[in-house]
mmCIF file of C-alpha atoms in Angstrom:
data_model
loop_
_atom_site.group_PDB
_atom_site.id
_atom_site.type_symbol
_atom_site.label_atom_id
_atom_site.label_comp_id
_atom_site.label_asym_id
_atom_site.label_seq_id
_atom_site.Cartn_x
_atom_site.Cartn_y
_atom_site.Cartn_z
ATOM 1 C CA MET A 1 4.792 12.576 -2.578
ATOM 2 C CA HIS A 2 0.921 10.829 -3.518
ATOM 3 C CA GLU A 3 -1.439 13.096 -1.198
ATOM 4 C CA LEU A 4 -2.204 14.651 -4.540
ATOM 5 C CA SER A 5 -3.836 11.256 -5.161
ATOM 6 C CA LEU A 6 -5.195 11.428 -1.902
ATOM 7 C CA ILE A 7 -6.882 14.727 -2.929
ATOM 8 C CA ALA A 8 -7.911 13.687 -6.189
ATOM 9 C CA ASN A 9 -9.679 11.270 -4.005
ATOM 10 C CA LEU A 10 -11.336 13.464 -1.544
ATOM 11 C CA PHE A 11 -11.977 15.659 -4.481
ATOM 12 C CA GLU A 12 -14.430 12.605 -6.105
ATOM 13 C CA ILE A 13 -16.333 12.811 -2.738
ATOM 14 C CA LEU A 14 -16.953 16.478 -2.398
ATOM 15 C CA GLU A 15 -18.246 16.888 -5.825
ATOM 16 C CA LYS A 16 -20.488 14.072 -5.180
ATOM 17 C CA ASN A 17 -22.302 15.914 -2.299
ATOM 18 C CA ALA A 18 -22.416 18.861 -3.970
ATOM 19 C CA GLU A 19 -23.567 17.770 -6.819
ATOM 20 C CA GLU A 20 -26.456 15.820 -5.010
ATOM 21 C CA ASN A 21 -27.409 19.009 -2.633
ATOM 22 C CA LYS A 22 -27.354 21.183 -5.625
ATOM 23 C CA ALA A 23 -24.725 22.827 -4.164
ATOM 24 C CA GLN A 24 -23.371 26.621 -5.751
ATOM 25 C CA LYS A 25 -19.214 26.862 -3.545
ATOM 26 C CA ILE A 26 -18.167 23.871 -1.184
ATOM 27 C CA THR A 27 -16.823 27.034 1.303
ATOM 28 C CA TYR A 28 -15.181 24.660 4.141
ATOM 29 C CA VAL A 29 -13.888 21.527 4.086
ATOM 30 C CA LYS A 30 -12.956 19.291 7.259
ATOM 31 C CA MET A 31 -10.681 15.749 7.647
ATOM 32 C CA GLN A 32 -9.509 13.602 10.704
ATOM 33 C CA VAL A 33 -5.701 12.399 9.060
ATOM 34 C CA GLY A 34 -3.959 9.758 11.907
ATOM 35 C CA LEU A 35 -0.319 10.437 12.618
ATOM 36 C CA LEU A 36 -0.099 6.538 11.053
ATOM 37 C CA SER A 37 -2.157 7.233 7.876
ATOM 38 C CA GLY A 38 0.691 7.851 6.093
ATOM 39 C CA ALA A 39 -0.187 10.845 4.907
ATOM 40 C CA VAL A 40 1.570 14.097 5.518
ATOM 41 C CA PRO A 41 -1.267 17.018 6.795
ATOM 42 C CA GLU A 42 0.967 20.149 6.112
ATOM 43 C CA LEU A 43 0.797 18.497 2.034
ATOM 44 C CA LEU A 44 -2.330 17.420 1.826
ATOM 45 C CA LYS A 45 -3.301 21.215 3.077
ATOM 46 C CA THR A 46 -0.581 22.159 -0.249
ATOM 47 C CA ALA A 47 -2.386 19.483 -2.613
ATOM 48 C CA PHE A 48 -6.106 20.233 -1.450
ATOM 49 C CA ASP A 49 -4.844 24.382 -2.744
ATOM 50 C CA ILE A 50 -3.360 23.230 -6.139
ATOM 51 C CA TYR A 51 -6.478 21.066 -7.184
ATOM 52 C CA LYS A 52 -8.770 23.370 -5.507
ATOM 53 C CA LYS A 53 -8.465 26.355 -8.492
ATOM 54 C CA ASP A 54 -11.095 26.569 -11.382
ATOM 55 C CA THR A 55 -13.578 23.717 -9.146
ATOM 56 C CA ILE A 56 -16.661 24.223 -7.242
ATOM 57 C CA ALA A 57 -13.600 24.436 -3.605
ATOM 58 C CA ALA A 58 -12.218 27.278 -5.926
ATOM 59 C CA GLU A 59 -13.099 29.694 -2.359
ATOM 60 C CA ALA A 60 -13.364 26.813 0.401
ATOM 61 C CA GLU A 61 -10.738 26.885 3.615
ATOM 62 C CA ILE A 62 -9.582 23.174 4.484
ATOM 63 C CA GLU A 63 -8.937 22.473 8.373
ATOM 64 C CA ILE A 64 -6.954 19.118 9.336
ATOM 65 C CA ILE A 65 -7.240 18.037 12.823
ATOM 66 C CA LYS A 66 -4.166 14.996 13.073
ATOM 67 C CA VAL A 67 -5.621 11.716 14.822
ATOM 68 C CA PRO A 68 -3.063 10.108 17.141
ATOM 69 C CA LEU A 69 -3.167 6.594 17.547
ATOM 70 C CA LYS A 70 -5.561 5.019 19.623
ATOM 71 C CA VAL A 71 -4.752 0.879 20.323
ATOM 72 C CA GLU A 72 -6.888 -0.817 22.324
ATOM 73 C CA CYS A 73 -5.257 -4.726 24.716
ATOM 74 C CA GLY A 74 -6.483 -7.234 23.422
ATOM 75 C CA ASP A 75 -5.339 -9.146 26.897
ATOM 76 C CA CYS A 76 -6.457 -6.354 29.274
ATOM 77 C CA GLY A 77 -8.342 -3.408 27.906
ATOM 78 C CA GLN A 78 -6.802 -0.940 28.662
ATOM 79 C CA ILE A 79 -6.991 1.403 25.802
ATOM 80 C CA THR A 80 -4.165 4.476 25.525
ATOM 81 C CA THR A 81 -3.180 7.090 22.791
ATOM 82 C CA HIS A 82 -0.117 8.085 21.682
ATOM 83 C CA ASP A 83 2.417 10.103 18.713
ATOM 84 C CA ASP A 84 3.973 6.612 17.382
ATOM 85 C CA TYR A 85 3.296 3.620 16.247
ATOM 86 C CA ILE A 86 3.650 1.164 19.771
ATOM 87 C CA LEU A 87 4.769 -2.760 19.780
ATOM 88 C CA PHE A 88 3.745 -2.963 23.642
ATOM 89 C CA CYS A 89 1.058 -2.408 25.902
ATOM 90 C CA GLY A 90 1.591 0.293 28.467
ATOM 91 C CA SER A 91 -0.094 -0.686 31.289
ATOM 92 C CA CYS A 92 0.322 -5.350 31.042
ATOM 93 C CA GLY A 93 3.074 -5.563 27.936
ATOM 94 C CA SER A 94 0.001 -7.664 26.018
ATOM 95 C CA SER A 95 1.221 -7.463 22.349
ATOM 96 C CA ASN A 96 -1.736 -8.136 21.723
ATOM 97 C CA LEU A 97 -3.010 -4.821 20.225
ATOM 98 C CA LYS A 98 -5.831 -3.662 18.279
ATOM 99 C CA THR A 99 -5.309 -0.583 16.762
ATOM 100 C CA LEU A 100 -8.857 1.636 16.599
ATOM 101 C CA ALA A 101 -7.488 5.211 15.300
ATOM 102 C CA GLY A 102 -4.498 7.086 13.782
ATOM 103 C CA THR A 103 -4.237 4.925 10.248
ATOM 104 C CA ASP A 104 -7.145 6.833 8.708
ATOM 105 C CA MET A 105 -7.576 9.445 6.226
ATOM 106 C CA ILE A 106 -11.794 10.240 6.695
ATOM 107 C CA LEU A 107 -13.219 13.404 5.822
ATOM 108 C CA GLU A 108 -15.355 14.820 8.005
ATOM 109 C CA LYS A 109 -17.235 17.535 6.850
ATOM 110 C CA MET A 110 -17.767 19.825 4.331
ATOM 111 C CA GLU A 111 -20.399 23.829 4.774
ATOM 112 C CA LEU A 112 -21.503 24.184 0.969
ATOM 113 C CA GLU A 113 -23.668 27.322 -0.036
ATOM 114 C CA ILE A 114 -26.793 26.137 -1.484
ATOM 115 C CA ASP A 115 -29.129 28.814 -2.962
ATOM 116 C CA SER A 116 -32.495 29.164 -1.375
ATOM 117 C CA PRO A 117 -35.764 27.994 -2.478
ATOM 118 C CA SER A 118 -37.187 31.905 -3.401
ATOM 119 C CA MET B 1 -27.690 32.273 -0.891
ATOM 120 C CA GLY B 2 -28.110 29.491 1.862
ATOM 121 C CA LYS B 3 -25.678 27.344 3.919
ATOM 122 C CA LYS B 4 -25.828 23.683 4.632
ATOM 123 C CA GLU B 5 -23.526 21.915 6.817
ATOM 124 C CA ILE B 6 -22.644 17.897 5.769
ATOM 125 C CA LEU B 7 -21.556 15.076 7.731
ATOM 126 C CA VAL B 8 -19.489 12.902 5.327
ATOM 127 C CA LEU B 9 -17.584 10.547 7.549
ATOM 128 C CA GLU B 10 -16.034 8.884 4.985
ATOM 129 C CA ASP B 11 -12.493 7.024 4.461
ATOM 130 C CA LEU B 12 -10.261 8.795 1.765
ATOM 131 C CA LEU B 13 -8.720 5.383 0.367
ATOM 132 C CA GLY B 14 -12.876 4.119 0.612
ATOM 133 C CA SER B 15 -12.623 4.176 -2.749
ATOM 134 C CA ASN B 16 -9.256 2.360 -3.753
ATOM 135 C CA ASN B 17 -10.465 -0.280 -0.961
ATOM 136 C CA LYS B 18 -13.032 -1.135 -2.106
ATOM 137 C CA ILE B 19 -11.366 -1.524 -5.126
ATOM 138 C CA ALA B 20 -9.085 -4.277 -4.324
ATOM 139 C CA ALA B 21 -11.367 -6.315 -2.032
ATOM 140 C CA ASP B 22 -13.172 -7.062 -5.457
ATOM 141 C CA ILE B 23 -10.365 -7.507 -6.938
ATOM 142 C CA ARG B 24 -8.738 -10.204 -3.916
ATOM 143 C CA ASN B 25 -11.845 -11.456 -3.899
ATOM 144 C CA GLN B 26 -12.271 -12.697 -7.583
ATOM 145 C CA LEU B 27 -8.420 -13.754 -7.721
ATOM 146 C CA THR B 28 -9.009 -15.725 -4.817
ATOM 147 C CA GLN B 29 -12.296 -17.390 -6.265
ATOM 148 C CA LYS B 30 -9.782 -18.086 -9.118
ATOM 149 C CA GLY B 31 -6.929 -19.134 -6.601
ATOM 150 C CA ILE B 32 -4.123 -17.078 -8.218
ATOM 151 C CA LEU B 33 -2.266 -15.876 -5.437
ATOM 152 C CA THR B 34 -1.280 -12.715 -5.821
ATOM 153 C CA ILE B 35 2.114 -10.628 -4.185
ATOM 154 C CA ASN B 36 2.370 -6.842 -4.303
ATOM 155 C CA LEU B 37 6.405 -6.484 -3.490
ATOM 156 C CA LEU B 38 7.801 -2.988 -2.591
ATOM 157 C CA SER B 39 10.673 -1.331 -2.194
ATOM 158 C CA SER B 40 13.148 1.376 -3.084
ATOM 159 C CA PRO B 41 14.660 1.520 -6.776
ATOM 160 C CA GLY B 42 17.354 -0.997 -7.097
ATOM 161 C CA ALA B 43 16.512 -2.791 -3.771
ATOM 162 C CA GLY B 44 16.683 -6.059 -6.940
ATOM 163 C CA LYS B 45 12.733 -6.682 -7.061
ATOM 164 C CA THR B 46 12.503 -7.077 -10.854
ATOM 165 C CA THR B 47 16.107 -9.643 -10.277
ATOM 166 C CA LEU B 48 14.501 -11.372 -7.480
ATOM 167 C CA LEU B 49 11.426 -12.245 -9.042
ATOM 168 C CA GLU B 50 13.658 -13.545 -12.245
ATOM 169 C CA GLN B 51 15.983 -15.490 -10.639
ATOM 170 C CA LEU B 52 12.335 -17.262 -8.145
ATOM 171 C CA PHE B 53 10.867 -17.858 -11.222
ATOM 172 C CA THR B 54 13.613 -20.807 -11.537
ATOM 173 C CA PHE B 55 12.221 -22.053 -9.634
ATOM 174 C CA LEU B 56 8.405 -22.013 -10.398
ATOM 175 C CA HIS B 57 9.221 -22.320 -13.805
ATOM 176 C CA PRO B 58 7.204 -25.166 -16.001
ATOM 177 C CA HIS B 59 5.628 -26.241 -12.764
ATOM 178 C CA TYR B 60 3.979 -22.860 -11.938
ATOM 179 C CA LYS B 61 1.948 -20.608 -14.035
ATOM 180 C CA MET B 62 2.867 -16.882 -13.278
ATOM 181 C CA ALA B 63 2.026 -12.987 -14.364
ATOM 182 C CA VAL B 64 3.917 -10.051 -12.900
ATOM 183 C CA ILE B 65 2.370 -6.343 -13.621
ATOM 184 C CA GLU B 66 4.971 -4.047 -13.285
ATOM 185 C CA GLY B 67 4.954 -0.584 -12.136
ATOM 186 C CA ASP B 68 7.418 2.295 -13.256
ATOM 187 C CA ILE B 69 7.350 5.828 -13.696
ATOM 188 C CA GLU B 70 8.529 5.782 -17.317
ATOM 189 C CA THR B 71 9.734 2.878 -19.560
ATOM 190 C CA GLU B 72 8.562 -1.100 -20.671
ATOM 191 C CA ARG B 73 12.538 -2.545 -19.310
ATOM 192 C CA ASP B 74 11.335 -3.943 -16.212
ATOM 193 C CA ALA B 75 7.978 -5.875 -18.512
ATOM 194 C CA ASP B 76 10.513 -7.092 -21.082
ATOM 195 C CA ARG B 77 12.879 -8.425 -18.932
ATOM 196 C CA ILE B 78 10.561 -10.711 -17.498
ATOM 197 C CA ARG B 79 9.602 -11.335 -20.926
ATOM 198 C CA ALA B 80 12.246 -12.685 -21.815
ATOM 199 C CA GLN B 81 11.495 -15.403 -19.466
ATOM 200 C CA GLY B 82 8.665 -16.395 -21.278
ATOM 201 C CA ILE B 83 6.525 -15.223 -18.421
ATOM 202 C CA PRO B 84 4.139 -12.543 -19.255
ATOM 203 C CA ALA B 85 3.591 -9.195 -17.959
ATOM 204 C CA TRP B 86 2.205 -5.952 -18.258
ATOM 205 C CA GLN B 87 4.329 -3.029 -17.700
ATOM 206 C CA ILE B 88 1.720 0.072 -16.358
ATOM 207 C CA MET B 89 3.291 3.468 -16.784
ATOM 208 C CA THR B 90 2.251 6.003 -14.113
ATOM 209 C CA GLY B 91 3.783 8.903 -15.881
ATOM 210 C CA GLY B 92 5.146 10.156 -12.475
ATOM 211 C CA ALA B 93 2.474 8.947 -10.116
ATOM 212 C CA CYS B 94 4.418 7.204 -7.110
ATOM 213 C CA HIS B 95 1.986 4.164 -6.125
ATOM 214 C CA LEU B 96 0.058 1.797 -8.151
ATOM 215 C CA GLU B 97 -3.486 1.927 -6.234
ATOM 216 C CA ALA B 98 -6.347 -0.700 -7.137
ATOM 217 C CA LYS B 99 -8.106 1.015 -9.748
ATOM 218 C CA MET B 100 -4.784 0.373 -12.508
ATOM 219 C CA ILE B 101 -5.187 -3.440 -11.101
ATOM 220 C CA GLY B 102 -8.963 -3.519 -12.375
ATOM 221 C CA ARG B 103 -8.523 -2.293 -15.610
ATOM 222 C CA LEU B 104 -5.488 -4.827 -16.451
ATOM 223 C CA PHE B 105 -8.097 -7.438 -14.708
ATOM 224 C CA PRO B 106 -9.913 -8.778 -17.395
ATOM 225 C CA GLU B 107 -6.087 -9.471 -20.016
ATOM 226 C CA ILE B 108 -4.638 -11.505 -17.364
ATOM 227 C CA PRO B 109 -5.433 -15.219 -17.791
ATOM 228 C CA PRO B 110 -7.641 -17.519 -15.882
ATOM 229 C CA ASP B 111 -5.466 -20.383 -14.902
ATOM 230 C CA LEU B 112 -2.244 -18.381 -13.406
ATOM 231 C CA ASP B 113 -1.407 -19.570 -10.206
ATOM 232 C CA PHE B 114 0.869 -17.069 -9.043
ATOM 233 C CA LEU B 115 0.355 -12.933 -10.274
ATOM 234 C CA PHE B 116 3.669 -10.855 -9.217
ATOM 235 C CA ILE B 117 2.450 -6.867 -8.837
ATOM 236 C CA GLU B 118 5.701 -5.134 -9.188
ATOM 237 C CA ASN B 119 5.181 -1.233 -7.502
ATOM 238 C CA VAL B 120 6.556 1.528 -8.185
ATOM 239 C CA GLY B 121 10.283 2.170 -6.239
ATOM 240 C CA ASN B 122 9.501 3.616 -3.250
ATOM 241 C CA LEU B 123 9.727 2.242 0.260
ATOM 242 C CA VAL B 124 6.541 5.746 1.236
ATOM 243 C CA CYS B 125 3.530 6.152 -1.144
ATOM 244 C CA PRO B 126 2.816 2.348 -2.264
ATOM 245 C CA ALA B 127 2.326 1.313 1.412
ATOM 246 C CA SER B 128 -0.787 3.811 1.676
ATOM 247 C CA PHE B 129 -2.473 1.672 -1.406
ATOM 248 C CA ASP B 130 -3.924 -1.980 -1.604
ATOM 249 C CA LEU B 131 -3.751 -3.504 -4.530
ATOM 250 C CA GLY B 132 -5.940 -6.901 -3.685
ATOM 251 C CA GLU B 133 -3.305 -8.678 -2.622
ATOM 252 C CA HIS B 134 -3.274 -11.519 -0.755
ATOM 253 C CA LEU B 135 1.383 -11.108 0.581
ATOM 254 C CA ARG B 136 2.417 -7.799 0.610
ATOM 255 C CA PHE B 137 6.413 -8.518 0.252
ATOM 256 C CA VAL B 138 8.914 -5.854 1.991
ATOM 257 C CA LEU B 139 13.295 -6.448 0.792
ATOM 258 C CA LEU B 140 15.506 -4.286 1.787
ATOM 259 C CA SER B 141 18.638 -3.927 0.244
ATOM 260 C CA THR B 142 21.954 -4.445 2.231
ATOM 261 C CA PRO B 143 23.055 -1.120 0.913
ATOM 262 C CA GLU B 144 20.216 1.189 1.966
ATOM 263 C CA GLY B 145 21.280 0.855 5.049
ATOM 264 C CA ASP B 146 20.136 -1.416 8.716
ATOM 265 C CA ASP B 147 18.277 1.699 9.657
ATOM 266 C CA LYS B 148 15.232 2.098 7.438
ATOM 267 C CA PRO B 149 12.710 -0.266 8.783
ATOM 268 C CA LYS B 150 11.924 2.713 11.666
ATOM 269 C CA LYS B 151 12.759 5.255 8.987
ATOM 270 C CA TYR B 152 10.163 3.948 7.054
ATOM 271 C CA PRO B 153 7.502 2.501 9.368
ATOM 272 C CA LYS B 154 4.122 2.085 7.126
ATOM 273 C CA ALA B 155 6.121 -0.048 4.615
ATOM 274 C CA PHE B 156 7.219 -2.397 6.936
ATOM 275 C CA LEU B 157 3.734 -2.294 9.697
ATOM 276 C CA THR B 158 1.612 -3.548 6.839
ATOM 277 C CA ALA B 159 4.233 -6.631 5.024
ATOM 278 C CA ASP B 160 3.413 -10.095 5.801
ATOM 279 C CA SER B 161 6.602 -10.627 4.883
ATOM 280 C CA LEU B 162 10.536 -9.074 4.965
ATOM 281 C CA VAL B 163 13.504 -9.290 2.151
ATOM 282 C CA ILE B 164 16.431 -8.962 3.024
ATOM 283 C CA SER B 165 17.869 -8.741 -0.363
ATOM 284 C CA LYS B 166 21.228 -8.532 -1.747
ATOM 285 C CA ALA B 167 22.778 -10.239 1.369
ATOM 286 C CA ASP B 168 26.310 -11.776 -0.484
ATOM 287 C CA LEU B 169 27.280 -8.063 -0.525
ATOM 288 C CA VAL B 170 27.027 -8.100 4.123
ATOM 289 C CA PRO B 171 30.702 -8.928 4.226
ATOM 290 C CA ILE B 172 31.925 -5.861 2.116
ATOM 291 C CA LEU B 173 29.300 -3.375 4.066
ATOM 292 C CA PRO B 174 28.197 -2.708 7.428
ATOM 293 C CA PHE B 175 24.766 -4.278 7.312
ATOM 294 C CA ASP B 176 24.157 -5.691 10.554
ATOM 295 C CA ILE B 177 21.025 -8.517 9.008
ATOM 296 C CA ASP B 178 19.961 -9.283 12.660
ATOM 297 C CA ARG B 179 19.986 -5.355 13.425
ATOM 298 C CA ALA B 180 17.292 -4.942 11.022
ATOM 299 C CA VAL B 181 15.105 -7.479 11.205
ATOM 300 C CA ARG B 182 15.156 -7.276 15.005
ATOM 301 C CA GLU B 183 13.676 -3.599 15.103
ATOM 302 C CA ALA B 184 10.948 -4.895 11.366
ATOM 303 C CA GLU B 185 10.202 -7.412 13.231
ATOM 304 C CA GLY B 186 9.462 -5.520 16.414
ATOM 305 C CA MET B 187 7.306 -3.529 15.107
ATOM 306 C CA ASN B 188 5.498 -5.927 13.120
ATOM 307 C CA PRO B 189 6.022 -9.558 14.453
ATOM 308 C CA HIS B 190 3.653 -11.467 11.752
ATOM 309 C CA LEU B 191 6.132 -10.577 9.045
ATOM 310 C CA ARG B 192 8.409 -14.091 7.974
ATOM 311 C CA THR B 193 11.080 -12.836 6.771
ATOM 312 C CA PHE B 194 14.051 -14.576 4.424
ATOM 313 C CA ILE B 195 17.384 -13.502 4.176
ATOM 314 C CA THR B 196 18.403 -13.821 0.233
ATOM 315 C CA SER B 197 20.370 -13.335 -2.099
ATOM 316 C CA SER B 198 19.941 -13.230 -5.900
ATOM 317 C CA THR B 199 22.933 -13.343 -7.059
ATOM 318 C CA THR B 200 24.083 -16.418 -4.868
ATOM 319 C CA GLY B 201 20.282 -17.930 -4.029
ATOM 320 C CA MET B 202 20.452 -17.681 -0.849
ATOM 321 C CA GLY B 203 17.117 -17.740 0.502
ATOM 322 C CA LEU B 204 15.649 -18.586 -2.770
ATOM 323 C CA LYS B 205 14.710 -21.662 -2.147
ATOM 324 C CA GLU B 206 12.992 -21.337 0.631
ATOM 325 C CA LEU B 207 11.077 -18.266 -0.385
ATOM 326 C CA ALA B 208 10.018 -20.176 -3.301
ATOM 327 C CA GLU B 209 8.837 -23.027 -0.786
ATOM 328 C CA PHE B 210 7.079 -20.098 0.972
ATOM 329 C CA LEU B 211 4.748 -18.858 -1.674
ATOM 330 C CA ILE B 212 3.954 -22.417 -2.891
ATOM 331 C CA SER B 213 2.818 -24.041 0.897
ATOM 332 C CA ARG B 214 0.364 -20.438 0.887
ATOM 333 C CA LEU B 215 -1.116 -20.636 -2.455
ATOM 334 C CA LYS B 216 -1.890 -24.809 -1.628
ATOM 335 C CA GLU B 217 -3.398 -22.644 1.310
ATOM 336 C CA LEU B 218 -5.587 -20.398 -0.588
ATOM 337 C CA ARG B 219 -7.103 -22.939 -2.745
ATOM 338 C CA LYS B 220 -7.591 -25.543 -0.087
ATOM 339 C CA ASN B 221 -9.104 -22.691 1.861
ATOM 340 C CA HIS B 222 -11.475 -21.614 -0.985
ATOM 341 C CA ALA B 223 -11.832 -25.365 -2.679
#
């Protein structure tokens, strides 16, 4: 269960952005989590809801998009997506694969409430 | 009150990876080959290090960073061999992070040959955190069962080397070495595998020679 550490990292990024924008509140957070990132989206959500109490994001909702594994074959050039790791290209059988997506945890966007200039 | 949407697109491990890259760069400049050891608790990481030192000591200078939830026990075992060791007590955290290594960095002697980082015993969480190592070893001990690589894919996918430990127990265990190695190497064709026993000494000389050759490579490439 390293999800709480990851959420602590997320909050560093969230709070930095909120401060730069002089926000009153963070109301919404959207993440992209790769199926092979090593983190469990459901546990990230639980960790977020525990961590957010008494922070600027106390009322924020989190949305987590699961990103499948996307690989490009270095031999035939075929790009394919998968729900599990794969060893060989589905088209030509080559093991020369390059991972394009599905292993990262990314904060995609956030919504803030900001005092309107009067 | 106005609403504002911000596109961030920042990796959650970005800050860890940045610190890790900086640590790796400094270790490379100093010519210190650094190895991050991953395994479940009790697979024999500390014992492997103790036995490995008998091949490397006194020709090479080594130090160890021990990661555990509590106690100095592992660091004490290493120090008993005359090897400097630092204990990081994570106080509950299931893995080491690059910033924990970074904090210790000023204390690490610059004339080392090898720095071993023994991660918290856990096959899941440590796999996600780059510590700035040059090589990642994953240990799989025979009592754990030969079906582990696919059950804990990230540890085996991110490792450079697979060390089967406690191989002397194979005659009394239902552990099929070929199956475990085939499965792990099938997932990660770049894995370099060693079949070892810290009790009989099996495979340890080969492992020590591998580390020495990688140390020479590191220094040749960055001389």
